[in-house]
Each structure stands twice: as structure tokens, then as C-alpha cells.
CSV table of C-alpha atoms and ligand atoms in Angstrom, one decimal:
chain,number,residue,atom,x,y,z
W,1,MET,CA,-6.8,-77.5,4.0
W,2,LYS,CA,-3.7,-77.0,1.7
W,3,ASP,CA,-1.7,-73.8,2.0
W,4,GLU,CA,-3.5,-72.0,-0.9
W,5,THR,CA,-6.9,-72.6,0.8
W,6,LYS,CA,-5.6,-71.6,4.3
W,7,CYS,CA,-4.3,-68.3,2.9
W,8,LEU,CA,-7.8,-67.5,1.8
W,9,HIS,CA,-10.0,-69.1,4.5
W,10,ALA,CA,-8.1,-69.9,7.8
W,11,GLY,CA,-8.8,-67.5,10.7
W,12,TYR,CA,-12.2,-66.2,9.6
W,13,THR,CA,-15.4,-68.0,8.7
W,14,PRO,CA,-18.3,-65.6,8.3
W,15,LYS,CA,-21.6,-67.0,9.7
W,16,ASN,CA,-25.0,-66.2,8.1
W,17,SER,CA,-25.2,-62.6,6.9
W,18,GLU,CA,-21.8,-61.6,8.3
W,19,PRO,CA,-19.3,-59.7,6.0
W,20,ARG,CA,-17.3,-61.8,3.6
W,21,VAL,CA,-14.0,-60.0,4.3
W,22,VAL,CA,-12.4,-59.9,7.7
W,23,PRO,CA,-13.8,-56.7,9.2
W,24,ILE,CA,-11.6,-54.0,10.6
W,25,VAL,CA,-12.6,-53.8,14.2
W,26,GLN,CA,-11.5,-50.2,15.0
W,27,SER,CA,-12.1,-50.0,18.7
W,28,THR,CA,-9.6,-49.8,21.6
W,29,THR,CA,-12.0,-51.5,24.0
W,30,TYR,CA,-15.0,-53.9,24.5
W,31,VAL,CA,-18.1,-53.4,26.6
W,32,TYR,CA,-19.4,-55.7,29.4
W,33,ASP,CA,-22.8,-55.8,31.2
W,34,SER,CA,-21.3,-55.9,34.7
W,35,THR,CA,-18.1,-55.4,36.8
W,36,ARG,CA,-18.4,-59.1,37.6
W,37,GLU,CA,-18.0,-60.1,34.0
W,38,VAL,CA,-15.0,-57.7,33.5
W,39,ALA,CA,-13.4,-59.3,36.6
W,40,ALA,CA,-14.0,-62.8,35.2
W,41,VAL,CA,-12.3,-61.7,32.0
W,42,PHE,CA,-9.3,-60.5,34.0
W,43,ASP,CA,-9.1,-63.9,35.8
W,44,ASP,CA,-8.8,-65.6,32.4
W,45,PRO,CA,-8.1,-63.2,29.7
W,46,THR,CA,-8.3,-65.9,27.1
W,47,ARG,CA,-12.1,-66.1,27.7
W,48,SER,CA,-12.8,-62.8,25.9
W,49,LEU,CA,-11.5,-59.4,24.9
W,50,ILE,CA,-10.4,-56.8,27.3
W,51,TYR,CA,-8.5,-54.1,25.5
W,52,SER,CA,-6.8,-53.7,22.1
W,53,ARG,CA,-3.3,-53.8,23.5
W,54,PHE,CA,-3.8,-57.5,24.3
W,55,ALA,CA,-6.0,-58.6,21.4
W,56,ASN,CA,-8.3,-57.4,18.6
W,57,PRO,CA,-10.6,-59.5,16.4
W,58,THR,CA,-9.0,-58.3,13.1
W,59,VAL,CA,-5.5,-59.1,14.4
W,60,MET,CA,-6.8,-62.4,15.9
W,61,ALA,CA,-8.0,-63.6,12.5
W,62,VAL,CA,-4.5,-63.1,11.0
W,63,GLU,CA,-3.0,-64.8,14.0
W,64,GLU,CA,-5.2,-67.8,13.5
W,65,LYS,CA,-4.3,-67.8,9.8
W,66,ILE,CA,-0.5,-67.7,10.3
W,67,ALA,CA,-0.7,-70.4,13.1
W,68,ALA,CA,-2.6,-72.6,10.6
W,69,LEU,CA,-0.1,-72.1,7.9
W,70,GLU,CA,2.9,-72.9,10.2
W,71,GLY,CA,1.1,-75.9,11.8
W,72,GLY,CA,1.2,-74.2,15.2
W,73,ILE,CA,-1.4,-74.0,18.0
W,74,ALA,CA,-1.6,-70.3,18.4
W,75,ALA,CA,0.2,-67.1,17.3
W,76,MET,CA,0.6,-63.5,18.5
W,77,CYS,CA,1.2,-60.6,16.1
W,78,THR,CA,3.5,-57.8,17.1
W,79,SER,CA,4.0,-54.3,15.5
W,80,SER,CA,7.3,-55.3,13.8
W,81,GLY,CA,9.6,-58.3,13.2
W,82,GLN,CA,12.0,-56.8,15.7
W,83,ALA,CA,9.3,-56.9,18.4
W,84,ALA,CA,8.6,-60.6,17.6
W,85,SER,CA,12.3,-61.5,18.0
W,86,LEU,CA,12.6,-59.5,21.1
W,87,LEU,CA,9.5,-60.9,22.8
W,88,SER,CA,10.3,-64.5,21.7
W,89,ILE,CA,13.6,-64.2,23.7
W,90,LEU,CA,12.3,-62.2,26.8
W,91,ASN,CA,9.5,-64.7,27.3
W,92,LEU,CA,12.2,-67.3,28.2
W,93,CYS,CA,15.3,-65.3,29.4
W,94,ARG,CA,15.8,-62.8,32.3
W,95,ALA,CA,18.8,-60.9,33.3
W,96,GLY,CA,21.6,-63.4,34.1
W,97,ASP,CA,20.4,-65.9,31.5
W,98,SER,CA,22.0,-66.7,28.1
W,99,PHE,CA,21.0,-68.1,24.8
W,100,ILE,CA,22.6,-69.4,21.6
W,101,SER,CA,22.2,-68.0,18.2
W,102,THR,CA,24.1,-68.4,14.9
W,103,PRO,CA,25.7,-65.2,13.6
W,104,GLN,CA,24.1,-65.9,10.2
W,105,ILE,CA,21.0,-63.8,11.1
W,106,TYR,CA,19.5,-60.5,10.1
W,107,GLY,CA,21.6,-57.3,10.9
W,108,GLY,CA,18.9,-55.8,13.2
W,109,THR,CA,18.7,-59.0,15.1
W,110,ILE,CA,22.5,-59.0,15.6
W,111,ASN,CA,22.2,-55.5,17.1
W,112,LEU,CA,19.4,-56.7,19.4
W,113,PHE,CA,21.2,-59.9,20.5
W,114,ALA,CA,24.9,-58.6,20.7
W,115,PHE,CA,24.3,-55.1,22.0
W,116,THR,CA,20.9,-54.2,23.4
W,117,LEU,CA,20.0,-57.5,25.2
W,118,LYS,CA,23.6,-57.5,26.6
W,119,LYS,CA,22.8,-54.2,28.3
W,120,TYR,CA,19.9,-55.8,30.0
W,121,GLY,CA,21.9,-58.7,31.4
W,122,ILE,CA,21.0,-61.3,28.7
W,123,GLU,CA,24.0,-62.9,27.0
W,124,CYS,CA,23.9,-64.2,23.4
W,125,ILE,CA,26.4,-66.9,22.7
W,126,PHE,CA,27.2,-67.0,18.9
W,127,VAL,CA,27.7,-70.4,17.3
W,128,ASP,CA,28.3,-70.8,13.6
W,129,ALA,CA,25.4,-72.3,11.6
W,130,TYR,CA,27.8,-74.9,10.3
W,131,ALA,CA,29.2,-76.0,13.7
W,132,ASP,CA,29.0,-79.7,14.4
W,133,GLU,CA,26.8,-81.1,17.3
W,134,GLU,CA,29.8,-81.2,19.7
W,135,THR,CA,30.6,-77.5,19.2
W,136,ILE,CA,27.0,-76.6,19.8
W,137,HIS,CA,26.9,-78.8,23.0
W,138,LYS,CA,30.0,-77.1,24.3
W,139,ALA,CA,28.6,-73.6,23.9
W,140,PHE,CA,25.9,-74.4,26.4
W,141,LYS,CA,26.1,-72.9,29.9
W,142,PRO,CA,23.9,-73.9,32.8
W,143,ASN,CA,21.9,-70.6,32.2
W,144,THR,CA,21.3,-71.2,28.5
W,145,ARG,CA,17.6,-71.0,27.8
W,146,LEU,CA,17.1,-71.5,24.0
W,147,ILE,CA,18.7,-71.7,20.5
W,148,PHE,CA,17.8,-69.1,17.9
W,149,GLY,CA,18.4,-69.3,14.1
W,150,GLU,CA,17.1,-68.1,10.7
W,151,THR,CA,15.9,-70.7,8.3
W,152,LEU,CA,17.2,-68.9,5.3
W,153,ALA,CA,19.5,-66.1,6.6
W,154,ASN,CA,19.0,-62.5,5.6
W,155,PRO,CA,21.2,-61.5,3.8
W,156,ALA,CA,23.9,-64.4,4.1
W,157,LEU,CA,21.3,-66.9,2.5
W,158,THR,CA,22.8,-69.8,4.4
W,159,VAL,CA,20.3,-72.6,5.1
W,160,PHE,CA,20.0,-73.5,8.8
W,161,ASP,CA,20.1,-77.2,9.6
W,162,ILE,CA,16.9,-77.3,11.8
W,163,GLU,CA,17.1,-80.9,12.8
W,164,LYS,CA,20.7,-80.6,13.9
W,165,PHE,CA,20.0,-77.7,16.1
W,166,ALA,CA,16.7,-79.0,17.4
W,167,LYS,CA,18.3,-82.3,18.4
W,168,VAL,CA,21.0,-80.5,20.5
W,169,ALA,CA,18.5,-78.0,22.0
W,170,HIS,CA,16.2,-80.8,23.1
W,171,GLU,CA,19.1,-82.7,24.7
W,172,HIS,CA,19.6,-79.7,26.9
W,173,ASN,CA,15.8,-79.3,27.5
W,174,VAL,CA,15.6,-75.9,25.8
W,175,PRO,CA,13.5,-75.0,22.7
W,176,LEU,CA,14.6,-74.0,19.2
W,177,ILE,CA,13.2,-70.7,18.0
W,178,MET,CA,13.4,-70.2,14.2
W,179,ASP,CA,13.0,-66.9,12.3
W,180,ASN,CA,11.3,-68.2,9.2
W,181,THR,CA,10.8,-64.8,7.5
W,182,PHE,CA,12.3,-65.5,4.0
W,183,PRO,CA,10.9,-69.0,3.3
W,184,THR,CA,7.5,-68.3,4.9
W,185,PRO,CA,5.5,-71.3,5.9
W,186,VAL,CA,4.8,-71.8,2.1
W,187,LEU,CA,8.4,-72.9,1.4
W,188,CYS,CA,9.3,-74.3,4.9
W,189,LYS,CA,7.5,-75.3,8.0
W,190,PRO,CA,10.2,-75.5,10.7
W,191,PHE,CA,7.8,-77.3,13.2
W,192,ASP,CA,8.0,-80.3,10.8
W,193,PHE,CA,11.7,-80.6,11.5
W,194,GLY,CA,11.6,-80.1,15.3
W,195,ALA,CA,11.5,-76.3,15.9
W,196,ASP,CA,9.4,-75.3,18.8
W,197,ILE,CA,8.7,-71.6,18.2
W,198,VAL,CA,8.7,-69.6,15.0
W,199,VAL,CA,8.9,-65.9,14.5
W,200,HIS,CA,8.5,-63.8,11.5
W,201,SER,CA,8.9,-60.3,10.1
W,202,THR,CA,5.5,-60.2,8.3
W,203,THR,CA,6.9,-57.0,6.7
W,204,LYS,CA,8.5,-59.1,4.1
W,205,TYR,CA,6.8,-61.7,1.8
W,206,MET,CA,3.7,-62.2,4.1
W,207,ASP,CA,2.6,-58.6,3.6
W,208,GLY,CA,4.5,-58.6,0.3
W,209,HIS,CA,3.4,-55.2,-1.0
W,210,ALA,CA,5.6,-52.9,1.1
W,211,VAL,CA,2.6,-51.3,2.8
W,212,GLN,CA,3.1,-52.0,6.6
W,213,GLY,CA,5.5,-53.5,9.1
W,214,GLY,CA,4.7,-56.3,11.4
W,215,GLY,CA,5.8,-59.4,13.1
W,216,VAL,CA,4.4,-62.7,14.5
W,217,ILE,CA,5.4,-65.3,17.1
W,218,VAL,CA,3.9,-68.8,16.5
W,219,ASP,CA,3.9,-71.5,19.1
W,220,SER,CA,4.0,-75.3,18.0
W,221,GLY,CA,2.6,-76.3,21.4
W,222,LYS,CA,5.1,-79.1,21.5
W,223,PHE,CA,7.8,-78.0,24.0
W,224,ASP,CA,7.5,-79.4,27.5
W,225,TRP,CA,7.9,-76.3,29.7
W,226,THR,CA,7.7,-78.4,32.8
W,227,CYS,CA,11.1,-79.8,32.2
W,228,GLY,CA,12.6,-77.8,35.0
W,229,ASN,CA,14.4,-75.1,33.0
W,230,PHE,CA,11.5,-72.6,33.0
W,231,PRO,CA,10.2,-71.6,36.4
W,232,GLU,CA,8.4,-68.6,35.0
W,233,MET,CA,6.2,-71.1,33.2
W,234,THR,CA,5.5,-73.4,36.2
W,235,GLU,CA,5.5,-71.0,39.2
W,236,PRO,CA,2.9,-68.4,40.1
W,237,ASP,CA,3.1,-65.1,38.1
W,238,GLU,CA,2.9,-62.4,40.9
W,239,SER,CA,2.0,-59.8,38.2
W,240,TYR,CA,-1.0,-61.9,37.1
W,241,HIS,CA,-2.6,-62.9,40.4
W,242,GLY,CA,-0.7,-65.9,40.7
W,243,THR,CA,-1.5,-67.7,37.3
W,244,ILE,CA,0.7,-70.7,36.7
W,245,TYR,CA,0.8,-70.8,32.9
W,246,THR,CA,1.6,-74.5,32.3
W,247,GLU,CA,-1.2,-75.4,34.8
W,248,MET,CA,-3.8,-73.0,33.4
W,249,TYR,CA,-2.9,-73.1,29.6
W,250,GLY,CA,-1.1,-76.4,29.1
W,251,LYS,CA,0.4,-76.6,25.6
W,252,ALA,CA,-0.3,-72.9,25.0
W,253,ALA,CA,1.7,-71.7,28.0
W,254,TYR,CA,4.5,-70.0,26.1
W,255,ILE,CA,2.2,-68.0,23.7
W,256,ILE,CA,-0.3,-67.0,26.4
W,257,LYS,CA,2.5,-65.9,28.8
W,258,ALA,CA,3.9,-63.8,26.0
W,259,ARG,CA,0.5,-62.1,25.5
W,260,MET,CA,-0.5,-61.8,29.1
W,261,GLN,CA,2.8,-60.6,30.5
W,262,LEU,CA,5.0,-59.2,27.8
W,263,MET,CA,2.4,-57.7,25.5
W,264,ARG,CA,0.7,-56.2,28.5
W,265,ASP,CA,4.0,-54.6,29.6
W,266,PHE,CA,5.7,-53.8,26.3
W,267,GLY,CA,2.6,-52.8,24.3
W,268,CYS,CA,3.8,-53.6,20.8
W,269,TYR,CA,0.5,-55.1,19.5
W,270,PRO,CA,-0.4,-54.1,15.8
W,271,ALA,CA,-3.4,-51.9,14.8
W,272,ALA,CA,-6.4,-53.5,13.4
W,273,HIS,CA,-5.8,-51.7,10.1
W,274,SER,CA,-2.3,-53.1,9.8
W,275,ALA,CA,-3.6,-56.6,10.3
W,276,PHE,CA,-6.3,-56.1,7.7
W,277,LEU,CA,-3.5,-55.1,5.2
W,278,LEU,CA,-1.4,-58.1,6.2
W,279,ASN,CA,-4.3,-60.3,5.7
W,280,LEU,CA,-4.7,-59.0,2.0
W,281,GLY,CA,-1.0,-60.0,1.4
W,282,LEU,CA,-1.4,-63.4,3.1
W,283,GLU,CA,-4.4,-64.2,0.8
W,284,THR,CA,-2.0,-64.6,-2.2
W,285,LEU,CA,1.2,-65.7,-0.3
W,286,ALA,CA,0.9,-69.3,-1.4
W,287,ILE,CA,0.6,-68.4,-5.1
W,288,ARG,CA,3.2,-65.7,-5.0
W,289,MET,CA,6.0,-67.7,-3.4
W,290,PRO,CA,6.5,-70.2,-6.3
W,291,GLN,CA,6.9,-67.2,-8.8
W,292,TYR,CA,9.5,-65.6,-6.6
W,293,CYS,CA,11.4,-68.8,-6.4
W,294,LYS,CA,11.2,-69.3,-10.2
W,295,HIS,CA,12.5,-65.6,-10.8
W,296,GLY,CA,15.1,-66.0,-8.1
W,297,LEU,CA,16.6,-69.0,-9.7
W,298,ALA,CA,16.6,-67.4,-13.2
W,299,ILE,CA,18.4,-64.3,-11.9
W,300,ALA,CA,20.9,-66.4,-9.8
W,301,GLU,CA,21.7,-68.4,-12.9
W,302,LEU,CA,22.2,-65.2,-15.0
W,303,LEU,CA,24.5,-63.8,-12.4
W,304,GLU,CA,26.4,-67.0,-12.0
W,305,ALA,CA,27.2,-67.0,-15.7
W,306,SER,CA,28.5,-63.4,-15.7
W,307,GLU,CA,32.2,-62.8,-15.6
W,308,LYS,CA,31.6,-59.6,-13.7
W,309,VAL,CA,30.4,-61.5,-10.7
W,310,GLU,CA,32.7,-63.1,-8.2
W,311,ARG,CA,30.3,-65.4,-6.5
W,312,VAL,CA,26.5,-65.9,-6.1
W,313,LYS,CA,24.8,-67.1,-2.9
W,314,TYR,CA,21.5,-68.7,-3.7
W,315,PRO,CA,20.9,-72.1,-2.2
W,316,GLY,CA,18.9,-73.2,-5.3
W,317,LEU,CA,22.0,-73.2,-7.4
W,318,LYS,CA,23.6,-76.7,-7.7
W,319,SER,CA,27.0,-75.0,-7.1
W,320,ASP,CA,25.8,-73.5,-3.7
W,321,PRO,CA,27.4,-75.0,-0.6
W,322,ASP,CA,23.9,-75.2,1.0
W,323,TYR,CA,22.3,-76.9,-2.1
W,324,GLU,CA,21.9,-80.2,-0.2
W,325,LEU,CA,20.4,-78.5,2.9
W,326,ALA,CA,18.1,-76.5,0.7
W,327,GLN,CA,16.9,-79.8,-1.1
W,328,LYS,CA,15.9,-80.9,2.4
W,329,TYR,CA,14.4,-77.8,4.0
W,330,LEU,CA,13.4,-75.8,0.9
W,331,PRO,CA,12.5,-78.4,-1.7
W,332,ASN,CA,10.0,-76.0,-3.4
W,333,GLY,CA,12.4,-73.2,-3.9
W,334,CYS,CA,14.7,-70.7,-2.2
W,335,SER,CA,12.6,-67.5,-2.4
W,336,GLY,CA,13.5,-64.5,-4.6
W,337,VAL,CA,16.4,-63.2,-2.6
W,338,ILE,CA,19.9,-63.6,-3.9
W,339,SER,CA,23.1,-62.4,-2.5
W,340,PHE,CA,26.0,-61.9,-4.8
W,341,VAL,CA,29.6,-60.4,-4.8
W,342,VAL,CA,30.6,-58.2,-7.8
W,343,LYS,CA,34.3,-58.2,-8.8
W,344,GLY,CA,35.9,-55.0,-7.7
W,345,GLY,CA,34.4,-54.7,-4.2
W,346,ARG,CA,32.4,-51.9,-2.8
W,347,ALA,CA,32.9,-49.5,-5.8
W,348,ASN,CA,31.7,-51.8,-8.4
W,349,ALA,CA,28.7,-53.0,-6.2
W,350,GLU,CA,27.6,-49.4,-5.9
W,351,LYS,CA,28.1,-49.0,-9.8
W,352,PHE,CA,25.9,-52.0,-10.4
W,353,MET,CA,23.2,-50.7,-8.0
W,354,ASP,CA,23.2,-47.2,-9.5
W,355,SER,CA,22.9,-48.5,-13.0
W,356,LEU,CA,19.6,-50.4,-12.4
W,357,LYS,CA,16.6,-48.8,-13.8
W,358,LEU,CA,13.7,-51.2,-13.0
W,359,ALA,CA,15.0,-52.5,-9.5
W,360,SER,CA,14.8,-49.8,-6.9
W,361,ASN,CA,17.5,-49.0,-4.4
W,362,GLU,CA,15.8,-49.1,-1.1
W,363,VAL,CA,15.9,-50.6,2.4
W,364,HIS,CA,13.5,-53.4,1.9
W,365,VAL,CA,13.4,-57.0,0.7
W,366,ALA,CA,10.8,-59.6,-0.4
W,367,ASP,CA,8.5,-57.0,-2.0
W,368,ILE,CA,6.3,-57.6,-5.0
W,369,ARG,CA,8.6,-55.1,-6.9
W,370,THR,CA,12.3,-55.9,-7.6
W,371,CYS,CA,14.5,-54.1,-5.1
W,372,VAL,CA,18.2,-54.0,-4.3
W,373,LEU,CA,20.3,-53.1,-1.3
W,374,HIS,CA,24.1,-52.8,-0.4
W,375,PRO,CA,24.3,-54.4,3.1
W,376,ALA,CA,27.8,-53.1,4.0
W,377,SER,CA,26.8,-49.4,3.4
W,378,GLU,CA,23.2,-49.6,4.4
W,379,THR,CA,21.6,-52.2,6.8
W,380,HIS,CA,24.8,-53.5,8.3
W,381,ARG,CA,27.0,-50.4,8.4
W,382,GLN,CA,27.1,-50.5,12.3
W,383,LEU,CA,29.0,-53.9,12.2
W,384,THR,CA,32.7,-54.1,12.4
W,385,GLU,CA,34.6,-55.8,9.5
W,386,GLU,CA,35.0,-58.9,11.7
W,387,GLN,CA,31.2,-58.9,12.4
W,388,LEU,CA,30.5,-58.5,8.7
W,389,VAL,CA,32.6,-61.5,7.8
W,390,ALA,CA,30.8,-63.6,10.6
W,391,ALA,CA,27.4,-62.5,9.2
W,392,GLY,CA,28.6,-63.5,5.8
W,393,ILE,CA,28.7,-60.0,4.4
W,394,ASN,CA,31.5,-58.9,2.0
W,395,PRO,CA,31.9,-55.2,1.2
W,396,GLY,CA,31.0,-56.1,-2.6
W,397,LEU,CA,27.9,-58.0,-1.5
W,398,VAL,CA,24.7,-56.9,-3.2
W,399,ARG,CA,21.3,-58.3,-1.9
W,400,PHE,CA,18.9,-58.5,-4.8
W,401,SER,CA,15.2,-59.2,-4.2
W,402,VAL,CA,13.5,-60.3,-7.4
W,403,GLY,CA,10.0,-59.2,-7.7
W,404,LEU,CA,7.0,-60.4,-9.9
W,405,GLU,CA,7.6,-58.2,-12.9
W,406,ASP,CA,8.1,-60.1,-16.2
W,407,ILE,CA,11.3,-62.1,-15.8
W,408,ASP,CA,12.6,-60.8,-19.2
W,409,ASP,CA,12.3,-57.2,-18.0
W,410,ILE,CA,14.2,-58.1,-14.7
W,411,LYS,CA,17.0,-60.0,-16.7
W,412,GLU,CA,17.4,-57.1,-19.0
W,413,ASP,CA,17.8,-54.6,-16.1
W,414,VAL,CA,20.3,-56.9,-14.4
W,415,GLN,CA,22.3,-57.4,-17.6
W,416,ARG,CA,22.4,-53.6,-18.2
W,417,ALA,CA,23.7,-53.0,-14.8
W,418,LEU,CA,26.4,-55.8,-15.2
W,419,ASP,CA,27.4,-54.3,-18.5
W,420,ALA,CA,27.9,-50.9,-16.9
W,421,ILE,CA,30.6,-52.2,-14.5
N,501,PLP,C1,13.3,-57.7,8.3
N,501,PLP,C2,13.7,-58.8,9.1
N,501,PLP,C3,13.5,-58.7,10.5
N,501,PLP,C4,13.0,-57.5,11.3
N,501,PLP,O1,11.7,-57.2,11.0
N,501,PLP,P1,11.0,-55.8,10.9
N,501,PLP,O2,9.6,-56.1,10.5
N,501,PLP,O3,11.8,-54.9,10.0
N,501,PLP,O4,11.2,-55.3,12.3
N,501,PLP,C5,13.8,-59.9,11.3
N,501,PLP,N1,14.2,-61.0,10.7
N,501,PLP,C6,14.4,-61.1,9.5
N,501,PLP,C7,15.0,-62.3,8.8
N,501,PLP,C8,14.2,-59.9,8.5
N,501,PLP,O5,14.4,-60.0,7.3
């Protein structure tokens, strides 16, 4: 099946007389005929359902759909994108371990990596996305367990060289985890380029309608966890009556451990109703993405031509330093998100934002409606000036998320706001 078809049909195939649409299974628990049967499910929780903190049929349908879109073997939904990033790391790192990430990532992820995980004894080593292979090699410590990056960074809009980082990661026997939120699997499938795990904030394009937050972790099933670096995968889990994940679950060891151990203990599974809404968004994802890309490029070109604008970051523009990387990793378009710097810094950025009428000023991105945000005073206000620069954020930076209104109406709105500066 192609993506358009998977968006509509993967994850749920009704049998004779069953509901056409994925039903909302609004139940916390599942009934068994005997204690013996419940015990058997506890022995192998993948056999059937136990409790809706571990799994729920509505959520599972969405998990299967997203896994199919990414080309992975299985997925696990979480209650937010932040929860997905957190669990993707905690599944491999414990106190005393480290991991590598580029600083060109979402502001919330920087908080998690640089501040919160540090308090729990997990160190994040930041390596620039443009670093050469030797620099990435040098950043490795004996306790480094993974590399993390964002395919198309929010809001820096740098394009991550997946093959470069995957190669280095695999030379050290560690996996590459990609946050693929902005491209979605419709524009880029990181597993095709060597990534091992993918995470998403489904809150963005996947949901697409700004109705509910969510996240997901997808496992490619390709990484060899028996390589010696991951004893938690290959030695008995005391908290799960001695389960050895690689022996019992083979290629699915990572994603099943994430569910049986971390979801059990941290409890950030989405509600069935949230998954139902996410599924409605996913149904049109493959037909929405090309339109976002078309609109994104049109507005990026308009901004680039304006003398009020200092620079535009949109890797679909020929002038963009990441244009070549985008041609490789995002050949069908670079989404509807554009970052640009207006001349005159913070004050003019605010004037531009406040002069928009159609685009709404809000903390969101990748919505069906055009929206706009000023990272330096909103999402990234906790960062120092130094961290802002490392994350690619200038005080005059505006993050513009083009929606699916008529492109002429969006252009008119942007032009009016530029004229007001
Ligand atoms: C929004 C976002 C997140 C966090 O997701 P939430 O659903 O808001 O928790 C993570 N990564 C990227 C790239 C994002 O844009």
C-alpha cells in the first residue's frame, strides 16, 4: 500500500458486520474467564490486553497505522511528544550513561536533555548537526548509548544528515533516534536512511487540527540489541519476572521493553478518545502534506523577496544552506514551517506578528490554520543568549506555520504585516 492508502486503511480492517470506523474502546480494563488466563497474560503481555495503561484497542489501531507509515515493525503511542522523547531515551540510558544530540532540536527537548535528564544522572553531549564524522566520533564516551536528532529541526529548520549520523552511531554499536515530527513519514522515512528508532509529536501535522496532544515511538526492528552495549535488553528484567527482552521478543525487544517496563511505570499512555481524534487527522495526512509544502515554498519565496526580511530559513529555497540535504532527505517538500529573521530585531518581529490578521499568534505549529510564533519571547524564553544561538534562534526570528487557507489570502496577510514594519 502507498501512504495515501495506509493513512486510510492501515491498523484497522473491519470484519463482517463490524464498524467501518475504528471504534472508541472506552474501557480501562478487560475481562477474563479465569485467574489462570489472567496469569498467562501477565507472563506474556503481548498475548492480549491487561489494562489501558499498557494498551488499548483504539490506540493500538493508530500505533499500527503509524508503524506502517514509517516502515517500522511496531509503535507505542504516548500522551505527548515530550513523553515519546523521554521514554525513547530512558529505554536505553540509566543514571551514569550519556547520549549525543545535536542542539538543533525543539526547545522543550533541549530543556529535557540539558536540564532535567541531567538531574537524574543522564548526560547529554551536544554535537552540532553540521559536525564532521571525526568530531562526532570524538564526542563518544564509553557510556554513550545513542544519538538523537531532528530530521527537520523546530524551529531552526536545519536538515539532519541521517546517513552521516547513522554511520557513526552504528560504528559505536548504538542506535540513531530521529524526531521526525515536521516531515512526518509522508515527506521522509528515516528508517530508509539508517535510523533505528523514530519519535514524533503527533500534536503537529499528524493530528493537524490542533485538537489534542500526543506522541509516538516507532521501532524499525533493525538494531541488534545483543551487541553488548545494552544489558537491560539481554539480561533478566527483575521487575518483569526475569523476562529477557531480546530472547522473548527478538526484533521487537526495544518497543516491548518500552511498553512493559516504562509505560507500566511512568503511565503516559493516551486515552482512547485522543487516539480516535489522532486517527481522523492521520486519514488525510498524505494529502495534506503536499499542500503545506506548496504553501510553505510560496511564502518562503515571498519573504525572501522582501527588503524587510534579513534572511529566510526554509530548506526548499535554492539559496538555503541545507538545500542539497533537503533534496536528498525531503525530495517532496519541506513542510509548511518557515523561520525568518526580520530586519530590526525583536521589536520589528513583534510588530510583524501583531500586524497579521489571518495568521494567529499562538504556541502551536503545523496546524491546518496558519499560525505564527516568536521563539525568543515564547517557546525558547528559558534559553540563555548562547543557547539561543546554538539552537539557531535569533531574537528577530519568527516561526511561520503556513496553513491550508487559500494561498492568496495567506500571501496578502504576510504582505500587510511586512508593510507595517
Ligand atoms: C512539539 C514538539 C515536540 C514536543 O511535543 P508535544 O506534543 O508538545 O509534547 C517534540 N519535538 C518536536 C520537533 C516538536 O515540534
